[in-house]
Amino acid sequence: MSQRRFRSGLFAVGATLSILAVQASPANAVAGGGAGTFGKDCTLPLCGIATNDHGSERKLVISDNWPAEQGTKKVLAAGETSRKHFKDTDAFWVPTGCKAMAFRGGTYGPGWQRIRDNQHLTLRIDC
């Protein structure tokens, strides 16, 4: 490999790392962690996404803000994704007496649960 091509490639790697460092800097961090901006203005692909599992017998309530009480709420039927309604989803509701099971592991208890930036959850509500 020539010296010129090596330097050119090294410059491209350095520029990419610089951009990533700016995006993940404390000035761009959200309250609960994760890069991007807080709330409805996340930077794709670092947005929260929720999917109601195809086999789910219950609807999934989602919110586009955290705390969820301050956001717009929508309802997902089985198999639907939050991208149908929001660019960024920040919370989902688990009814009292139920639990939410995440496809890739994790169990969530009753109440509003936070979805972090860059977190993509496939959920099933069991009661």
Short mmCIF file of N, CA and C in Angstrom, two decimals:
data_model
loop_
_atom_site.label_atom_id
_atom_site.label_comp_id
_atom_site.label_asym_id
_atom_site.label_seq_id
_atom_site.Cartn_x
_atom_site.Cartn_y
_atom_site.Cartn_z
N MET A 1 0.85 -1.17 0.00
CA MET A 1 0.00 0.00 0.00
C MET A 1 0.90 1.23 0.00
N SER A 2 0.55 2.21 -0.79
CA SER A 2 1.37 3.40 -0.87
C SER A 2 1.18 4.28 0.37
N GLN A 3 2.18 5.09 0.63
CA GLN A 3 2.15 6.01 1.77
C GLN A 3 0.95 6.96 1.66
N ARG A 4 0.68 7.43 0.44
CA ARG A 4 -0.42 8.38 0.22
C ARG A 4 -1.78 7.72 0.53
N ARG A 5 -2.01 6.49 0.06
CA ARG A 5 -3.27 5.79 0.32
C ARG A 5 -3.43 5.49 1.81
N PHE A 6 -2.33 5.14 2.46
CA PHE A 6 -2.38 4.88 3.90
C PHE A 6 -2.81 6.13 4.65
N ARG A 7 -2.18 7.28 4.34
CA ARG A 7 -2.53 8.54 5.01
C ARG A 7 -3.97 8.93 4.72
N SER A 8 -4.44 8.74 3.50
CA SER A 8 -5.81 9.06 3.13
C SER A 8 -6.79 8.21 3.94
N GLY A 9 -6.50 6.92 4.05
CA GLY A 9 -7.36 6.03 4.84
C GLY A 9 -7.34 6.39 6.30
N LEU A 10 -6.15 6.73 6.83
CA LEU A 10 -6.02 7.13 8.22
C LEU A 10 -6.81 8.40 8.50
N PHE A 11 -6.78 9.36 7.55
CA PHE A 11 -7.54 10.59 7.70
C PHE A 11 -9.04 10.29 7.76
N ALA A 12 -9.53 9.39 6.90
CA ALA A 12 -10.95 9.05 6.87
C ALA A 12 -11.38 8.43 8.20
N VAL A 13 -10.56 7.55 8.74
CA VAL A 13 -10.87 6.93 10.04
C VAL A 13 -10.90 8.00 11.13
N GLY A 14 -9.92 8.88 11.13
CA GLY A 14 -9.87 9.95 12.13
C GLY A 14 -11.08 10.87 12.04
N ALA A 15 -11.48 11.23 10.83
CA ALA A 15 -12.64 12.09 10.65
C ALA A 15 -13.91 11.42 11.16
N THR A 16 -14.06 10.13 10.87
CA THR A 16 -15.24 9.39 11.34
C THR A 16 -15.27 9.34 12.86
N LEU A 17 -14.14 9.05 13.49
CA LEU A 17 -14.09 9.00 14.95
C LEU A 17 -14.39 10.37 15.56
N SER A 18 -13.94 11.43 14.92
CA SER A 18 -14.23 12.78 15.41
C SER A 18 -15.71 13.07 15.39
N ILE A 19 -16.38 12.68 14.30
CA ILE A 19 -17.83 12.90 14.19
C ILE A 19 -18.56 12.12 15.27
N LEU A 20 -18.17 10.85 15.47
CA LEU A 20 -18.81 10.03 16.51
C LEU A 20 -18.57 10.61 17.89
N ALA A 21 -17.38 11.13 18.14
CA ALA A 21 -17.08 11.71 19.45
C ALA A 21 -17.94 12.93 19.71
N VAL A 22 -18.18 13.75 18.70
CA VAL A 22 -19.05 14.93 18.87
C VAL A 22 -20.47 14.50 19.14
N GLN A 23 -20.98 13.48 18.42
CA GLN A 23 -22.34 13.02 18.63
C GLN A 23 -22.54 12.42 20.01
N ALA A 24 -21.51 11.81 20.57
CA ALA A 24 -21.64 11.16 21.88
C ALA A 24 -21.10 12.02 23.01
N SER A 25 -20.81 13.27 22.74
CA SER A 25 -20.26 14.14 23.77
C SER A 25 -21.30 14.45 24.83
N PRO A 26 -20.87 14.85 26.05
CA PRO A 26 -21.82 15.16 27.11
C PRO A 26 -22.84 16.21 26.72
N ALA A 27 -22.48 17.14 25.85
CA ALA A 27 -23.42 18.18 25.43
C ALA A 27 -24.59 17.58 24.66
N ASN A 28 -24.39 16.41 24.03
CA ASN A 28 -25.45 15.78 23.26
C ASN A 28 -26.06 14.59 23.97
N ALA A 29 -25.64 14.30 25.17
CA ALA A 29 -26.15 13.12 25.89
C ALA A 29 -27.52 13.40 26.47
N VAL A 30 -28.35 12.38 26.55
CA VAL A 30 -29.67 12.51 27.16
C VAL A 30 -29.57 12.22 28.64
N ALA A 31 -30.61 12.57 29.37
CA ALA A 31 -30.59 12.43 30.82
C ALA A 31 -30.32 11.01 31.27
N GLY A 32 -30.87 10.03 30.59
CA GLY A 32 -30.72 8.64 31.01
C GLY A 32 -29.61 7.91 30.28
N GLY A 33 -28.77 8.61 29.55
CA GLY A 33 -27.70 7.96 28.80
C GLY A 33 -28.05 7.85 27.34
N GLY A 34 -27.10 7.51 26.55
CA GLY A 34 -27.31 7.38 25.12
C GLY A 34 -27.00 8.67 24.40
N ALA A 35 -26.58 8.55 23.17
CA ALA A 35 -26.25 9.74 22.39
C ALA A 35 -27.48 10.25 21.68
N GLY A 36 -27.36 11.42 21.10
CA GLY A 36 -28.47 12.04 20.40
C GLY A 36 -29.05 13.14 21.26
N THR A 37 -30.17 13.66 20.84
CA THR A 37 -30.79 14.72 21.62
C THR A 37 -31.98 14.15 22.36
N PHE A 38 -32.43 14.85 23.36
CA PHE A 38 -33.49 14.37 24.24
C PHE A 38 -34.86 14.55 23.60
N GLY A 39 -35.74 13.63 23.87
CA GLY A 39 -37.13 13.78 23.47
C GLY A 39 -37.39 13.43 22.02
N LYS A 40 -38.17 14.27 21.36
CA LYS A 40 -38.67 13.98 20.03
C LYS A 40 -37.66 14.20 18.91
N ASP A 41 -36.50 14.75 19.21
CA ASP A 41 -35.55 15.12 18.18
C ASP A 41 -34.29 14.29 18.19
N CYS A 42 -34.39 12.99 18.35
CA CYS A 42 -33.22 12.13 18.34
C CYS A 42 -32.58 12.15 16.95
N THR A 43 -31.36 11.67 16.89
CA THR A 43 -30.64 11.58 15.63
C THR A 43 -30.66 10.13 15.17
N LEU A 44 -31.32 9.87 14.03
CA LEU A 44 -31.36 8.51 13.51
C LEU A 44 -29.96 8.00 13.24
N PRO A 45 -29.59 6.77 13.51
CA PRO A 45 -30.48 5.69 13.96
C PRO A 45 -30.55 5.55 15.47
N LEU A 46 -30.19 6.60 16.20
CA LEU A 46 -30.13 6.52 17.65
C LEU A 46 -31.47 6.80 18.33
N CYS A 47 -32.56 6.45 17.70
CA CYS A 47 -33.88 6.70 18.26
C CYS A 47 -34.44 5.44 18.92
N GLY A 48 -35.28 5.64 19.93
CA GLY A 48 -35.95 4.52 20.58
C GLY A 48 -37.09 3.99 19.73
N ILE A 49 -37.20 2.68 19.67
CA ILE A 49 -38.26 2.03 18.88
C ILE A 49 -38.87 0.91 19.71
N ALA A 50 -40.20 0.83 19.70
CA ALA A 50 -40.91 -0.27 20.36
C ALA A 50 -41.75 -1.00 19.33
N THR A 51 -41.78 -2.32 19.47
CA THR A 51 -42.63 -3.15 18.61
C THR A 51 -43.47 -4.03 19.52
N ASN A 52 -44.78 -4.09 19.25
CA ASN A 52 -45.64 -5.00 19.98
C ASN A 52 -45.53 -6.36 19.30
N ASP A 53 -45.10 -7.37 20.02
CA ASP A 53 -44.85 -8.71 19.48
C ASP A 53 -46.06 -9.23 18.70
N HIS A 54 -45.79 -9.96 17.62
CA HIS A 54 -46.86 -10.51 16.77
C HIS A 54 -47.80 -11.41 17.56
N GLY A 55 -47.28 -12.12 18.54
CA GLY A 55 -48.11 -13.04 19.32
C GLY A 55 -48.77 -12.39 20.53
N SER A 56 -48.64 -11.09 20.66
CA SER A 56 -49.18 -10.41 21.83
C SER A 56 -50.71 -10.37 21.78
N GLU A 57 -51.32 -10.62 22.91
CA GLU A 57 -52.77 -10.56 23.01
C GLU A 57 -53.25 -9.21 23.52
N ARG A 58 -52.32 -8.36 23.93
CA ARG A 58 -52.67 -7.04 24.47
C ARG A 58 -52.06 -5.95 23.61
N LYS A 59 -52.71 -4.80 23.61
CA LYS A 59 -52.16 -3.64 22.90
C LYS A 59 -51.08 -3.00 23.76
N LEU A 60 -50.15 -2.32 23.10
CA LEU A 60 -49.03 -1.68 23.78
C LEU A 60 -49.19 -0.17 23.65
N VAL A 61 -49.22 0.53 24.79
CA VAL A 61 -49.32 1.99 24.80
C VAL A 61 -47.92 2.56 24.85
N ILE A 62 -47.63 3.52 23.96
CA ILE A 62 -46.31 4.14 23.88
C ILE A 62 -46.43 5.65 24.01
N SER A 63 -45.31 6.30 24.34
CA SER A 63 -45.26 7.76 24.44
C SER A 63 -44.01 8.26 23.72
N ASP A 64 -44.11 9.46 23.17
CA ASP A 64 -42.98 10.04 22.44
C ASP A 64 -42.14 10.98 23.30
N ASN A 65 -42.29 10.90 24.62
CA ASN A 65 -41.49 11.78 25.49
C ASN A 65 -41.24 11.09 26.83
N TRP A 66 -40.23 11.57 27.52
CA TRP A 66 -39.94 11.14 28.90
C TRP A 66 -39.74 12.38 29.73
N PRO A 67 -40.49 12.55 30.83
CA PRO A 67 -41.47 11.60 31.36
C PRO A 67 -42.67 11.44 30.43
N ALA A 68 -43.20 10.25 30.40
CA ALA A 68 -44.24 9.86 29.45
C ALA A 68 -45.51 10.69 29.60
N GLU A 69 -45.79 11.14 30.81
CA GLU A 69 -47.00 11.92 31.04
C GLU A 69 -47.03 13.20 30.22
N GLN A 70 -45.86 13.69 29.81
CA GLN A 70 -45.76 14.93 29.04
C GLN A 70 -45.76 14.69 27.54
N GLY A 71 -45.87 13.44 27.12
CA GLY A 71 -45.80 13.12 25.69
C GLY A 71 -47.13 12.76 25.09
N THR A 72 -47.12 12.56 23.78
CA THR A 72 -48.28 12.08 23.04
C THR A 72 -48.29 10.56 23.14
N LYS A 73 -49.46 10.01 23.39
CA LYS A 73 -49.59 8.55 23.50
C LYS A 73 -50.26 7.97 22.27
N LYS A 74 -49.82 6.77 21.90
CA LYS A 74 -50.43 6.02 20.81
C LYS A 74 -50.52 4.56 21.24
N VAL A 75 -51.37 3.79 20.57
CA VAL A 75 -51.58 2.39 20.89
C VAL A 75 -51.12 1.52 19.71
N LEU A 76 -50.33 0.50 20.03
CA LEU A 76 -49.84 -0.43 19.01
C LEU A 76 -50.57 -1.77 19.14
N ALA A 77 -51.14 -2.22 18.05
CA ALA A 77 -51.73 -3.56 18.00
C ALA A 77 -50.59 -4.57 17.82
N ALA A 78 -50.90 -5.85 17.95
CA ALA A 78 -49.89 -6.89 17.77
C ALA A 78 -49.22 -6.75 16.41
N GLY A 79 -47.89 -6.80 16.41
CA GLY A 79 -47.11 -6.72 15.19
C GLY A 79 -46.78 -5.31 14.73
N GLU A 80 -47.36 -4.29 15.35
CA GLU A 80 -47.09 -2.90 14.94
C GLU A 80 -45.84 -2.35 15.62
N THR A 81 -45.20 -1.42 14.94
CA THR A 81 -44.01 -0.77 15.47
C THR A 81 -44.30 0.71 15.74
N SER A 82 -43.57 1.27 16.68
CA SER A 82 -43.77 2.67 17.05
C SER A 82 -43.41 3.63 15.92
N ARG A 83 -42.60 3.19 14.95
CA ARG A 83 -42.23 4.06 13.83
C ARG A 83 -43.46 4.45 13.00
N LYS A 84 -44.55 3.72 13.17
CA LYS A 84 -45.81 4.06 12.50
C LYS A 84 -46.30 5.44 12.98
N HIS A 85 -45.98 5.78 14.23
CA HIS A 85 -46.48 7.01 14.84
C HIS A 85 -45.39 8.04 15.13
N PHE A 86 -44.23 7.59 15.58
CA PHE A 86 -43.19 8.50 16.07
C PHE A 86 -41.83 8.17 15.44
N LYS A 87 -41.03 9.20 15.28
CA LYS A 87 -39.62 9.01 14.89
C LYS A 87 -38.87 8.41 16.08
N ASP A 88 -39.18 8.88 17.28
CA ASP A 88 -38.50 8.44 18.51
C ASP A 88 -39.54 8.12 19.56
N THR A 89 -39.47 6.93 20.12
CA THR A 89 -40.36 6.51 21.20
C THR A 89 -39.55 6.47 22.48
N ASP A 90 -40.07 7.10 23.53
CA ASP A 90 -39.32 7.22 24.78
C ASP A 90 -39.88 6.42 25.95
N ALA A 91 -41.09 5.84 25.80
CA ALA A 91 -41.67 5.11 26.93
C ALA A 91 -42.77 4.17 26.46
N PHE A 92 -43.05 3.17 27.29
CA PHE A 92 -44.20 2.29 27.08
C PHE A 92 -44.84 2.00 28.43
N TRP A 93 -46.13 1.67 28.42
CA TRP A 93 -46.92 1.45 29.63
C TRP A 93 -47.15 -0.04 29.87
N VAL A 94 -46.92 -0.45 31.12
CA VAL A 94 -47.22 -1.82 31.54
C VAL A 94 -48.36 -1.71 32.56
N PRO A 95 -49.53 -2.30 32.25
CA PRO A 95 -50.66 -2.20 33.18
C PRO A 95 -50.39 -2.89 34.52
N THR A 96 -51.08 -2.44 35.55
CA THR A 96 -50.99 -3.05 36.88
C THR A 96 -51.37 -4.53 36.79
N GLY A 97 -50.60 -5.38 37.44
CA GLY A 97 -50.84 -6.81 37.42
C GLY A 97 -50.23 -7.52 36.21
N CYS A 98 -49.52 -6.78 35.39
CA CYS A 98 -48.92 -7.34 34.18
C CYS A 98 -47.41 -7.15 34.21
N LYS A 99 -46.74 -7.78 33.27
CA LYS A 99 -45.32 -7.55 33.06
C LYS A 99 -45.06 -7.54 31.56
N ALA A 100 -44.04 -6.82 31.16
CA ALA A 100 -43.64 -6.79 29.75
C ALA A 100 -42.39 -7.63 29.60
N MET A 101 -42.42 -8.51 28.64
CA MET A 101 -41.27 -9.37 28.35
C MET A 101 -40.64 -8.87 27.06
N ALA A 102 -39.34 -8.56 27.12
CA ALA A 102 -38.62 -8.11 25.93
C ALA A 102 -38.06 -9.31 25.19
N PHE A 103 -38.11 -9.27 23.87
CA PHE A 103 -37.66 -10.37 23.02
C PHE A 103 -36.21 -10.73 23.30
N ARG A 104 -35.34 -9.76 23.50
CA ARG A 104 -33.91 -10.03 23.73
C ARG A 104 -33.57 -10.08 25.21
N GLY A 105 -34.53 -10.37 26.04
CA GLY A 105 -34.28 -10.47 27.47
C GLY A 105 -34.75 -9.23 28.18
N GLY A 106 -35.07 -9.40 29.42
CA GLY A 106 -35.53 -8.28 30.23
C GLY A 106 -37.02 -8.38 30.51
N THR A 107 -37.36 -8.08 31.74
CA THR A 107 -38.74 -8.06 32.18
C THR A 107 -38.99 -6.70 32.82
N TYR A 108 -40.13 -6.11 32.50
CA TYR A 108 -40.47 -4.78 33.02
C TYR A 108 -41.76 -4.87 33.81
N GLY A 109 -41.78 -4.23 34.98
CA GLY A 109 -42.95 -4.22 35.83
C GLY A 109 -43.95 -3.15 35.45
N PRO A 110 -45.02 -3.03 36.25
CA PRO A 110 -46.10 -2.08 35.96
C PRO A 110 -45.63 -0.61 35.97
N GLY A 111 -46.33 0.19 35.19
CA GLY A 111 -46.07 1.63 35.12
C GLY A 111 -45.38 2.00 33.82
N TRP A 112 -45.03 3.27 33.71
CA TRP A 112 -44.31 3.75 32.53
C TRP A 112 -42.86 3.28 32.59
N GLN A 113 -42.37 2.75 31.51
CA GLN A 113 -41.00 2.27 31.41
C GLN A 113 -40.27 3.06 30.33
N ARG A 114 -39.03 3.40 30.61
CA ARG A 114 -38.23 4.23 29.71
C ARG A 114 -37.64 3.42 28.56
N ILE A 115 -37.66 4.00 27.36
CA ILE A 115 -36.95 3.46 26.20
C ILE A 115 -35.83 4.44 25.89
N ARG A 116 -34.62 3.99 25.96
CA ARG A 116 -33.47 4.86 25.73
C ARG A 116 -33.18 5.01 24.24
N ASP A 117 -32.47 6.07 23.90
CA ASP A 117 -32.05 6.25 22.51
C ASP A 117 -31.24 5.04 22.08
N ASN A 118 -31.45 4.62 20.87
CA ASN A 118 -30.79 3.47 20.26
C ASN A 118 -31.24 2.14 20.88
N GLN A 119 -32.35 2.15 21.62
CA GLN A 119 -32.89 0.92 22.19
C GLN A 119 -34.10 0.51 21.34
N HIS A 120 -34.06 -0.69 20.80
CA HIS A 120 -35.14 -1.21 19.98
C HIS A 120 -35.71 -2.42 20.70
N LEU A 121 -36.93 -2.30 21.21
CA LEU A 121 -37.54 -3.34 22.01
C LEU A 121 -38.71 -3.98 21.29
N THR A 122 -38.74 -5.32 21.28
CA THR A 122 -39.93 -6.05 20.86
C THR A 122 -40.52 -6.61 22.15
N LEU A 123 -41.75 -6.19 22.44
CA LEU A 123 -42.35 -6.46 23.75
C LEU A 123 -43.64 -7.26 23.63
N ARG A 124 -43.87 -8.07 24.66
CA ARG A 124 -45.14 -8.78 24.81
C ARG A 124 -45.62 -8.54 26.24
N ILE A 125 -46.84 -8.07 26.38
CA ILE A 125 -47.43 -7.83 27.69
C ILE A 125 -48.12 -9.11 28.16
N ASP A 126 -47.72 -9.62 29.32
CA ASP A 126 -48.35 -10.80 29.91
C ASP A 126 -49.04 -10.39 31.20
N CYS A 127 -50.31 -10.81 31.35
CA CYS A 127 -51.07 -10.48 32.58
C CYS A 127 -51.60 -11.74 33.21
#
